[in-house]
PDB file of N, CA and C in Angstrom:
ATOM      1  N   UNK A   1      -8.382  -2.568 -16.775  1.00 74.00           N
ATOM      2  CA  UNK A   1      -7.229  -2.777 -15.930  1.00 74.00           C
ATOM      3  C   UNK A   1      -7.699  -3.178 -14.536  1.00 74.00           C
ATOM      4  N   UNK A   2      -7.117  -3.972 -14.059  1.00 88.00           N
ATOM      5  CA  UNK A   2      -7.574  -4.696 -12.480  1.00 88.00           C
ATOM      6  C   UNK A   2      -5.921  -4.157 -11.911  1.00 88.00           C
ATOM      7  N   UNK A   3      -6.690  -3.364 -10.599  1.00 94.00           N
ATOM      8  CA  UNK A   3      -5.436  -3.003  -9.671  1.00 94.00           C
ATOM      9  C   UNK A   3      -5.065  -3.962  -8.937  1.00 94.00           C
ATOM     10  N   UNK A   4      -3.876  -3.579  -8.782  1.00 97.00           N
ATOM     11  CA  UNK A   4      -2.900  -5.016  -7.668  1.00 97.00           C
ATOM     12  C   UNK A   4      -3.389  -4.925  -6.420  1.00 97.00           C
ATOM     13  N   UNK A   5      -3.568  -6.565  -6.042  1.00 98.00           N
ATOM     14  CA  UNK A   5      -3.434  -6.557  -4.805  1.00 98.00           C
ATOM     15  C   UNK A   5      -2.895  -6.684  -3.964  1.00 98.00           C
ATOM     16  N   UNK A   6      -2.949  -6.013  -2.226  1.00 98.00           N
ATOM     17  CA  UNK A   6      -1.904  -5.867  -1.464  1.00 98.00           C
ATOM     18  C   UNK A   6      -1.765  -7.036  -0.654  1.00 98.00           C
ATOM     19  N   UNK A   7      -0.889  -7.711  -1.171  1.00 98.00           N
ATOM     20  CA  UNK A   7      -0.383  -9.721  -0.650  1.00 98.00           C
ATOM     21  C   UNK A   7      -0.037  -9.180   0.286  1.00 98.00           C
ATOM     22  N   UNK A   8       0.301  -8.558   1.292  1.00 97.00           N
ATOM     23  CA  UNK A   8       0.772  -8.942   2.582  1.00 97.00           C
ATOM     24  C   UNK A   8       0.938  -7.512   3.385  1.00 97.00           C
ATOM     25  N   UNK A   9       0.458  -7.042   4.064  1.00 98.00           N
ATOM     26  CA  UNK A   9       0.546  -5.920   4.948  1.00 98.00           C
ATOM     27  C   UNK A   9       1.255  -6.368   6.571  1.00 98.00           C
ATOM     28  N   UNK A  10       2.105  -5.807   6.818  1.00 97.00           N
ATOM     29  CA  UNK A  10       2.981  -6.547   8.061  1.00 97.00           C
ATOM     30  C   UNK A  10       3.180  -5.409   9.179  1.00 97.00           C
ATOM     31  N   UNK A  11       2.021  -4.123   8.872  1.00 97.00           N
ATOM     32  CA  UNK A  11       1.730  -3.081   9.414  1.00 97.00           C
ATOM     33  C   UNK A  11       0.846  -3.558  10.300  1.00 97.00           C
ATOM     34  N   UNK A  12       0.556  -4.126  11.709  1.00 96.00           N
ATOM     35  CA  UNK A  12      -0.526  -4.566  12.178  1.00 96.00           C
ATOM     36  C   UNK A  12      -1.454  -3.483  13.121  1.00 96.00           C
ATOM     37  N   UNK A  13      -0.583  -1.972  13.549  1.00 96.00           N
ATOM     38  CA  UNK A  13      -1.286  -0.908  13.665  1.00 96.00           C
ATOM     39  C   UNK A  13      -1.865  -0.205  12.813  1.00 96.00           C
ATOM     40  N   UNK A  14      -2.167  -0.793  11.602  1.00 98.00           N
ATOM     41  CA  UNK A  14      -2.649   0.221  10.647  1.00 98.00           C
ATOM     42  C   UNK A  14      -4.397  -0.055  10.919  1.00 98.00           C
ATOM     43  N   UNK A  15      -5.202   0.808  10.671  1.00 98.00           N
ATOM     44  CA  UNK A  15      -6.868   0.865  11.061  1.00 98.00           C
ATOM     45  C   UNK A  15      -7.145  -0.170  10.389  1.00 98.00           C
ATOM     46  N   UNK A  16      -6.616  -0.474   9.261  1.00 98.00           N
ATOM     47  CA  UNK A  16      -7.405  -1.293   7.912  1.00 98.00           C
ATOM     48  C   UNK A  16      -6.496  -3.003   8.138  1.00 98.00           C
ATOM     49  N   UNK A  17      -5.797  -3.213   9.031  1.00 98.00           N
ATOM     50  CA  UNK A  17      -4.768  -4.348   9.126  1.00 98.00           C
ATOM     51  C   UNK A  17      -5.485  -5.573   9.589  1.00 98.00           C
ATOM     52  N   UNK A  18      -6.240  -6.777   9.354  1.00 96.00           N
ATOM     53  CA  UNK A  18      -6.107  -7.655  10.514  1.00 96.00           C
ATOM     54  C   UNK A  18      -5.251  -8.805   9.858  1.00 96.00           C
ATOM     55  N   UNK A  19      -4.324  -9.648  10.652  1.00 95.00           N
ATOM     56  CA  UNK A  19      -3.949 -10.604  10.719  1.00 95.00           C
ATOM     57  C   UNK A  19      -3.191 -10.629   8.924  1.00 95.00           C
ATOM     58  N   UNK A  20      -2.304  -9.404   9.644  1.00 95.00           N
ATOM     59  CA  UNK A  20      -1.238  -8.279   8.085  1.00 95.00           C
ATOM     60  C   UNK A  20      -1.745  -9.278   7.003  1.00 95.00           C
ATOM     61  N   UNK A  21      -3.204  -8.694   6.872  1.00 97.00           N
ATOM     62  CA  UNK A  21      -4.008  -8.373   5.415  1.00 97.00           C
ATOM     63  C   UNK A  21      -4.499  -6.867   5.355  1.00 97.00           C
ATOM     64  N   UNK A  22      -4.790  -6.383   3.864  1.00 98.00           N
ATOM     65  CA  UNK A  22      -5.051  -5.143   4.651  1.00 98.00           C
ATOM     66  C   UNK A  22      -6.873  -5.271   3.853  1.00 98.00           C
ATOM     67  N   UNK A  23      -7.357  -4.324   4.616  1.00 98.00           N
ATOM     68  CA  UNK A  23      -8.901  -4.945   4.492  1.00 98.00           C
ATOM     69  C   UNK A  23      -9.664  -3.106   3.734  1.00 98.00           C
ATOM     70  N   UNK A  24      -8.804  -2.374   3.104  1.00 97.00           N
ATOM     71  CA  UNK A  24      -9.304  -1.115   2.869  1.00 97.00           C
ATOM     72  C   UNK A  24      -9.831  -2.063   1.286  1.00 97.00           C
ATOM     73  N   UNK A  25     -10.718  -1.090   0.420  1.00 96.00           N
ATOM     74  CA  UNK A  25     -10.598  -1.355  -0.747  1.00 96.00           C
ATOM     75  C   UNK A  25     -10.092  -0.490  -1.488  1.00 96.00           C
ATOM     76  N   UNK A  26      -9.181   0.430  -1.224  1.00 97.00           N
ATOM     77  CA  UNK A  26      -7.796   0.807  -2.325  1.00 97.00           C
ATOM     78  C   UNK A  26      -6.746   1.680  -1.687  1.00 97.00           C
ATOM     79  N   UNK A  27      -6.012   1.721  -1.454  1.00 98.00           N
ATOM     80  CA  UNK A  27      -4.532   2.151  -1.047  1.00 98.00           C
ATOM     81  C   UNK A  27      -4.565   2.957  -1.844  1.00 98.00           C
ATOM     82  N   UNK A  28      -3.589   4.356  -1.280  1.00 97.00           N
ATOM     83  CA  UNK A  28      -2.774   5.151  -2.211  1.00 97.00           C
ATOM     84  C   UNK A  28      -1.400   4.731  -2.204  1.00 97.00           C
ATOM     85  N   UNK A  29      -0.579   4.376  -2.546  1.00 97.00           N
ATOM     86  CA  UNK A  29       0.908   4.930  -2.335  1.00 97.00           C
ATOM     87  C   UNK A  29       1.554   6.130  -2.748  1.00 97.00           C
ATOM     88  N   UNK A  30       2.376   6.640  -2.265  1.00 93.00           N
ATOM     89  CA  UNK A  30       3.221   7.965  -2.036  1.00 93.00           C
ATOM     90  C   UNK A  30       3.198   9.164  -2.004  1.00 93.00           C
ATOM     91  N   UNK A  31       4.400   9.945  -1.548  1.00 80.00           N
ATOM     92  CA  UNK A  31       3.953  11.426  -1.160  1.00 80.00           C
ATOM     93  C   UNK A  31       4.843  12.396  -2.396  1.00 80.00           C
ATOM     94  N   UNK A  32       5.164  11.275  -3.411  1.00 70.00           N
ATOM     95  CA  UNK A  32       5.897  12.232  -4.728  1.00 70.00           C
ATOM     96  C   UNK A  32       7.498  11.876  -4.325  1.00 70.00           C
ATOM     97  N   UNK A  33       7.780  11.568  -3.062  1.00 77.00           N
ATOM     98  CA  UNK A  33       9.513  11.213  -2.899  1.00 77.00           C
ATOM     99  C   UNK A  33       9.255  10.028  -2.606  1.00 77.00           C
ATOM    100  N   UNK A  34       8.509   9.103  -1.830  1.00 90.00           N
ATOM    101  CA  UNK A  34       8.633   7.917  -1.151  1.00 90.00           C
ATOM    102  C   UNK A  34       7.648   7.218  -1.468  1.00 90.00           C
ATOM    103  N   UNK A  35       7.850   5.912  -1.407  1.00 95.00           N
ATOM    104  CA  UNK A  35       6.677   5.067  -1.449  1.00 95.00           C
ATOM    105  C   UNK A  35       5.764   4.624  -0.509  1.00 95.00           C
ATOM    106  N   UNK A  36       5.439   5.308   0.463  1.00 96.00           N
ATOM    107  CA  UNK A  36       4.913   5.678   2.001  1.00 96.00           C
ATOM    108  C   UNK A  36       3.046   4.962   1.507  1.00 96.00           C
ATOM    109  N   UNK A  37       2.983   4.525   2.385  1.00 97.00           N
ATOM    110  CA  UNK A  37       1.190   3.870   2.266  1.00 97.00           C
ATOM    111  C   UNK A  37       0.791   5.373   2.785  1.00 97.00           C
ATOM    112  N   UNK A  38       0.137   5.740   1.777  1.00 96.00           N
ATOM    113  CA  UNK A  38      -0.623   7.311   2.164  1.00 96.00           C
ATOM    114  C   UNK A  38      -1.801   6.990   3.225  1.00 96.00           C
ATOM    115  N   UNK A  39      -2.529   5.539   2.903  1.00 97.00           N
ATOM    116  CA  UNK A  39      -3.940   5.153   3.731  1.00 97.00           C
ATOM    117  C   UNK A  39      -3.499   4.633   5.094  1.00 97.00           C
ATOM    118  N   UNK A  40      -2.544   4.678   5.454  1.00 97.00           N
ATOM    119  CA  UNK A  40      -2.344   4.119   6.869  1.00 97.00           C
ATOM    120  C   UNK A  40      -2.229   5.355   7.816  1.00 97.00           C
ATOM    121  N   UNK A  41      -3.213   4.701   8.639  1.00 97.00           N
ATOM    122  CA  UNK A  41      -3.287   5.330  10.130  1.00 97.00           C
ATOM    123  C   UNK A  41      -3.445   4.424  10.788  1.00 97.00           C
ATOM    124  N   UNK A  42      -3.500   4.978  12.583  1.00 97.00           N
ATOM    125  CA  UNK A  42      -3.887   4.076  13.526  1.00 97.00           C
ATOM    126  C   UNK A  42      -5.542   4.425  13.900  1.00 97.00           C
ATOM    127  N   UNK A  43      -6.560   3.640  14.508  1.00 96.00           N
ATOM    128  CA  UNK A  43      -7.324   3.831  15.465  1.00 96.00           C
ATOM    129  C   UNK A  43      -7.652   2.728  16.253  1.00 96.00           C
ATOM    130  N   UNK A  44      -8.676   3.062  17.555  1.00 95.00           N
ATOM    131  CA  UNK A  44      -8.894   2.030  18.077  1.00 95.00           C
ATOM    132  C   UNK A  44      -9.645   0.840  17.614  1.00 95.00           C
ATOM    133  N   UNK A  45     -10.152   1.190  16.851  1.00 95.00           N
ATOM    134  CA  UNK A  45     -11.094   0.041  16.401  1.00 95.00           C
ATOM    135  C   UNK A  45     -10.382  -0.283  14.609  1.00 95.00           C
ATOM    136  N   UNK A  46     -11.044  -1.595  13.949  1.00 96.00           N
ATOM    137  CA  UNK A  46     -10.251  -2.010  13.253  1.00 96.00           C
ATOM    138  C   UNK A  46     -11.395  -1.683  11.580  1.00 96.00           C
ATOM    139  N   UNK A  47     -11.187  -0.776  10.958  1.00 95.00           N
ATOM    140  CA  UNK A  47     -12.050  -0.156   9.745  1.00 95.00           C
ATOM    141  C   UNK A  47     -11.910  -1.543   8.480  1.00 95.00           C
ATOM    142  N   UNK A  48     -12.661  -0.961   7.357  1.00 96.00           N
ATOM    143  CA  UNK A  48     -12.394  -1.677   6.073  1.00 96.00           C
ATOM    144  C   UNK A  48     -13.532  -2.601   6.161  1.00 96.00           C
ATOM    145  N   UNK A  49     -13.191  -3.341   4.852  1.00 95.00           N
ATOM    146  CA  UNK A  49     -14.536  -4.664   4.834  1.00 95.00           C
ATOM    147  C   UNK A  49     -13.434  -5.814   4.917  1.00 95.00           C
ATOM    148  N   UNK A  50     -13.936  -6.437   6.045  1.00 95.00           N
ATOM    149  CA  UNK A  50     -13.436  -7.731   6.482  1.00 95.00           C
ATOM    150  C   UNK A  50     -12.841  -8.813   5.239  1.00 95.00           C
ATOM    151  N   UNK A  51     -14.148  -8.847   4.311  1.00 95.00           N
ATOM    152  CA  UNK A  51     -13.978  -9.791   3.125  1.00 95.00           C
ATOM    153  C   UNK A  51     -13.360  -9.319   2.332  1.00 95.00           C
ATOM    154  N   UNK A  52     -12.863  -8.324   1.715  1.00 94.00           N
ATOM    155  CA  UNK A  52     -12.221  -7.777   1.170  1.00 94.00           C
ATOM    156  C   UNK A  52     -10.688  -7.303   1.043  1.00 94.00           C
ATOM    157  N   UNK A  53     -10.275  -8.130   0.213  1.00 96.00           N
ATOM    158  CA  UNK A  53      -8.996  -7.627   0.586  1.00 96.00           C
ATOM    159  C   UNK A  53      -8.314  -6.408  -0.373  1.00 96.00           C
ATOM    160  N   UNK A  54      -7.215  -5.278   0.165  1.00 97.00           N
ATOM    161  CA  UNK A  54      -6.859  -4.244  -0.257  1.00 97.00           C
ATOM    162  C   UNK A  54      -6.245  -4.208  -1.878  1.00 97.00           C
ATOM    163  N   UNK A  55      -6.031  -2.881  -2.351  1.00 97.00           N
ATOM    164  CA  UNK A  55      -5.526  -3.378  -3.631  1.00 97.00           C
ATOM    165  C   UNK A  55      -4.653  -1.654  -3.957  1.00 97.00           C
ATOM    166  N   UNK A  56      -4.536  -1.590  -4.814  1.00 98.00           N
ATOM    167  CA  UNK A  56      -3.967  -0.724  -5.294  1.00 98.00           C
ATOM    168  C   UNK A  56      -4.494   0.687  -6.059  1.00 98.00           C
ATOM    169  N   UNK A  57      -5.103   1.577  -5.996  1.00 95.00           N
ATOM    170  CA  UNK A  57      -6.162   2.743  -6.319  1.00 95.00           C
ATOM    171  C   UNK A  57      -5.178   3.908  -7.594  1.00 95.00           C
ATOM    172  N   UNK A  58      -4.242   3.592  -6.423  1.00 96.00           N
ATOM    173  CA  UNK A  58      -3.056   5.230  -6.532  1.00 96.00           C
ATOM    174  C   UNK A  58      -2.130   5.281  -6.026  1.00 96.00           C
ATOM    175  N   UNK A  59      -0.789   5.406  -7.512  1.00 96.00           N
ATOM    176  CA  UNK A  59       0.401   5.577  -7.102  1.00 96.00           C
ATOM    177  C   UNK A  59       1.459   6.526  -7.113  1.00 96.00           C
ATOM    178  N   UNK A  60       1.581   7.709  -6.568  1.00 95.00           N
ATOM    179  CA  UNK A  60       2.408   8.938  -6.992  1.00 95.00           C
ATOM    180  C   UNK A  60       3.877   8.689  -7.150  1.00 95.00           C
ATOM    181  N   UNK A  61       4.276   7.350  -6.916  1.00 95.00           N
ATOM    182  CA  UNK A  61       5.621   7.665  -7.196  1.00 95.00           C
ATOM    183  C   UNK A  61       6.194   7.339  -8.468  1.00 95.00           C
ATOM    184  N   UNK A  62       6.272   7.935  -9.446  1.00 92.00           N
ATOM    185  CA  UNK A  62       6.443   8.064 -10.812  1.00 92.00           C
ATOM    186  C   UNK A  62       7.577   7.279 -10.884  1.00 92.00           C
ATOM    187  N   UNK A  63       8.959   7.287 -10.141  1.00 93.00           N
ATOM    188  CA  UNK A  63      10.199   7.160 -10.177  1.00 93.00           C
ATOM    189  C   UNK A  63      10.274   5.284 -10.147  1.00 93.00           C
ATOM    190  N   UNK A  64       9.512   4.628  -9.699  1.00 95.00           N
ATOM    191  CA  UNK A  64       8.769   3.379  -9.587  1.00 95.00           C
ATOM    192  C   UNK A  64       8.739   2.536 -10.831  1.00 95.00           C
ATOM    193  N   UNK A  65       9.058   1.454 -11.366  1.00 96.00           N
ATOM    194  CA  UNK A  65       9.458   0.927 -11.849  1.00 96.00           C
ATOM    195  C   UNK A  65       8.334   0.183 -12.971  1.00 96.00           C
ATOM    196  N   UNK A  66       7.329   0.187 -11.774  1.00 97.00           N
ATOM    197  CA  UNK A  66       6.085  -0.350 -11.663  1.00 97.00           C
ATOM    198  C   UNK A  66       4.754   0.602 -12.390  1.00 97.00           C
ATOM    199  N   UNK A  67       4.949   1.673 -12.113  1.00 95.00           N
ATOM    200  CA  UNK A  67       4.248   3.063 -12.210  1.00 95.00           C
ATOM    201  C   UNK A  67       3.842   3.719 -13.821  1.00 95.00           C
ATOM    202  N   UNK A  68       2.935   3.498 -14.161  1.00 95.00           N
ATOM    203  CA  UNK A  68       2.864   3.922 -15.477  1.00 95.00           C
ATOM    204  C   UNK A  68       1.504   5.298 -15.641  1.00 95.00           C
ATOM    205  N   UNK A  69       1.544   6.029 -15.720  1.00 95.00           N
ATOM    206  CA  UNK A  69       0.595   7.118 -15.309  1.00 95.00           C
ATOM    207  C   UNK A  69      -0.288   7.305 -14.088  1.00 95.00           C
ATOM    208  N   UNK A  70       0.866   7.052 -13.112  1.00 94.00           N
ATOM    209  CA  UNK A  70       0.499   6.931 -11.537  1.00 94.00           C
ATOM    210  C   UNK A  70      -0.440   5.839 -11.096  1.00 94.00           C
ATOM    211  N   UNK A  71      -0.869   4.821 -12.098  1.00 96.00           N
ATOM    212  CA  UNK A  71      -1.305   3.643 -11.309  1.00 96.00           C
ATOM    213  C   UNK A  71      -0.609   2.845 -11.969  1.00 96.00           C
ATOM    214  N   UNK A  72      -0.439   1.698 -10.524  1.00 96.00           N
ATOM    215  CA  UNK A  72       0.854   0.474 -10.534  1.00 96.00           C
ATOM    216  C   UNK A  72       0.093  -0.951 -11.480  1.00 96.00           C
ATOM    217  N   UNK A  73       1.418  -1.182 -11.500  1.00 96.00           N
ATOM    218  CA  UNK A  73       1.129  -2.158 -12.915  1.00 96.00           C
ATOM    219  C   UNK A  73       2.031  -3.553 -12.569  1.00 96.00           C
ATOM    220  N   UNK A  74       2.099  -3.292 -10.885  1.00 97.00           N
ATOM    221  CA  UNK A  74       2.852  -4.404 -10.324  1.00 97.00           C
ATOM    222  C   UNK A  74       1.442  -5.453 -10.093  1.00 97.00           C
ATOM    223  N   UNK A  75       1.939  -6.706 -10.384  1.00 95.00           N
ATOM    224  CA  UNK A  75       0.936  -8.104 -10.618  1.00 95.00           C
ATOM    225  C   UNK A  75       0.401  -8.028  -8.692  1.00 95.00           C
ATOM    226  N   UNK A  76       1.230  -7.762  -7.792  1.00 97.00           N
ATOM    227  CA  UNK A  76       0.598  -7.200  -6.304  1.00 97.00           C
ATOM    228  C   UNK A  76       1.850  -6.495  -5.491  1.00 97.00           C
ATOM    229  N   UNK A  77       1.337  -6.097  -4.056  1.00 98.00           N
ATOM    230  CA  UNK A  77       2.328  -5.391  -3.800  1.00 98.00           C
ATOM    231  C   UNK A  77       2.247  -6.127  -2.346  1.00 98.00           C
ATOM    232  N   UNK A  78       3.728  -5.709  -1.223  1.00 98.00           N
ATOM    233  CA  UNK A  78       3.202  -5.888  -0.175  1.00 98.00           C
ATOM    234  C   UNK A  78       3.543  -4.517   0.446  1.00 98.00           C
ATOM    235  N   UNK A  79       3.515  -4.493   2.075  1.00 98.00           N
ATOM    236  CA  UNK A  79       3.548  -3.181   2.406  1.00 98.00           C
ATOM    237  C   UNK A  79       4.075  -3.455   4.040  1.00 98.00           C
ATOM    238  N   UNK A  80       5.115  -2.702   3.976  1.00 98.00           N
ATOM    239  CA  UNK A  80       5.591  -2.610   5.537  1.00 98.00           C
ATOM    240  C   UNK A  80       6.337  -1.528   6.123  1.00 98.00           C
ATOM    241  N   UNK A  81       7.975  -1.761   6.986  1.00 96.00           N
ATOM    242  CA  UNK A  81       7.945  -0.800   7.405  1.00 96.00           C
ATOM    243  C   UNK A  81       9.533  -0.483   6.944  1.00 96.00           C
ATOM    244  N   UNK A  82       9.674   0.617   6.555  1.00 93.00           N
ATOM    245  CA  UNK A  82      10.949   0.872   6.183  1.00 93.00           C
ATOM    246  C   UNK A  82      11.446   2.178   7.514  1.00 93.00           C
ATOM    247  N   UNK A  83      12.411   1.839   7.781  1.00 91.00           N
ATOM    248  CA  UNK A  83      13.206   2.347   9.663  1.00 91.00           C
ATOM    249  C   UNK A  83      11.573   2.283  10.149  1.00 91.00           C
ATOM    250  N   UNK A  84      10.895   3.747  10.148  1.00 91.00           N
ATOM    251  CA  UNK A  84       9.983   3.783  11.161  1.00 91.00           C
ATOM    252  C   UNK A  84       8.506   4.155  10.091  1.00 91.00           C
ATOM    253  N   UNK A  85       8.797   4.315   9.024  1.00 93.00           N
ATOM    254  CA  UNK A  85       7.502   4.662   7.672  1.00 93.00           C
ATOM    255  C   UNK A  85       7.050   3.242   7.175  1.00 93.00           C
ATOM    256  N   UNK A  86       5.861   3.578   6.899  1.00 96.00           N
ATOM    257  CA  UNK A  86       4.988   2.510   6.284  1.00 96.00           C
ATOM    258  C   UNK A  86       5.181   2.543   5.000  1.00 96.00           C
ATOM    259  N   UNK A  87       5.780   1.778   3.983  1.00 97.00           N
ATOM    260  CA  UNK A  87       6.288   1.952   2.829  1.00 97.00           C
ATOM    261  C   UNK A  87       5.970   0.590   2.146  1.00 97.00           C
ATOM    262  N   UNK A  88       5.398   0.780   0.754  1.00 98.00           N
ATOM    263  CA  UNK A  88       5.148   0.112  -0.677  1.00 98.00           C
ATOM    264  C   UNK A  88       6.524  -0.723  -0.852  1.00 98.00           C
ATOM    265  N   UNK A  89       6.479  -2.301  -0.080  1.00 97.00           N
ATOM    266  CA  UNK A  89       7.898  -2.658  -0.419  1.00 97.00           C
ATOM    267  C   UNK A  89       8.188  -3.213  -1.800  1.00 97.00           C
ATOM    268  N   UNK A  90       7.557  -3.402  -2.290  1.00 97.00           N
ATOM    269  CA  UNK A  90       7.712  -3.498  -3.825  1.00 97.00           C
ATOM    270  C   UNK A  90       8.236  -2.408  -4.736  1.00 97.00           C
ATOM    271  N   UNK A  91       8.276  -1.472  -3.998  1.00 96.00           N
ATOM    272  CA  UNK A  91       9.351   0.007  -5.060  1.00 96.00           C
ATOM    273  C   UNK A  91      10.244  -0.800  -5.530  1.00 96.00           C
ATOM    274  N   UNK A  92      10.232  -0.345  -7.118  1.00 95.00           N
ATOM    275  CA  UNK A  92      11.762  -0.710  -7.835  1.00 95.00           C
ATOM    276  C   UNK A  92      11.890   0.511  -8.507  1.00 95.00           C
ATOM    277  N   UNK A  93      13.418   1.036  -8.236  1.00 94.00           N
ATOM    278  CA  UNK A  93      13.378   2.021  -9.073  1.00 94.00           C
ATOM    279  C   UNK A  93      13.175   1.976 -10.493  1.00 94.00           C
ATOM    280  N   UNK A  94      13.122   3.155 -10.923  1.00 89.00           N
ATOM    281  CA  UNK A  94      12.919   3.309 -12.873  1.00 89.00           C
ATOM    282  C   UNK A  94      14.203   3.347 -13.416  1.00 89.00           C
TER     283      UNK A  94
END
């Protein structure tokens, strides 16, 4: 199985963000209610491998459409901001 990758991050404070790609090599998504990017934080400086772009590791939100024994089975995801949370916009419910 090859995890999805994250097409478009529009989080540009996130540590792992440049130029809303995200540069970690695997994301979690959710906290069991939401589809919240578990790997986002801020710092001053900008983490991850440059060449690399992010993908998909781990997904707790079962309720997800996408979600088949907590890893996503979406072809990629993107990721932004829902009101003021960093959220998996690709959630579809089940």
């Amino acid at each position: 199985m090859e995890m999805p990758v994250v097409q478009e991050c529009s989080v540009d404070a996130c540590a792992y963000n440049r130029e809303r790609s995200c540069h970690a090599l695997a994301i979690t998504v959710g906290d069991m209610q939401r589809a919240r990017c578990d790997t986002f934080f801020t710092a001053q400086s900008k983490g991850g491998d440059p060449s690399t772009t992010g993908r998909v590791g781990a997904c707790k939100v079962s309720s997800c459409r996408h979600n088949t024994q907590f890893e996503c089975r979406a072809p990629g995801i993107t990721v932004g901001y829902v009101q003021d949370e960093v959220d998996c916009m690709t959630f579809e419910p089940a």
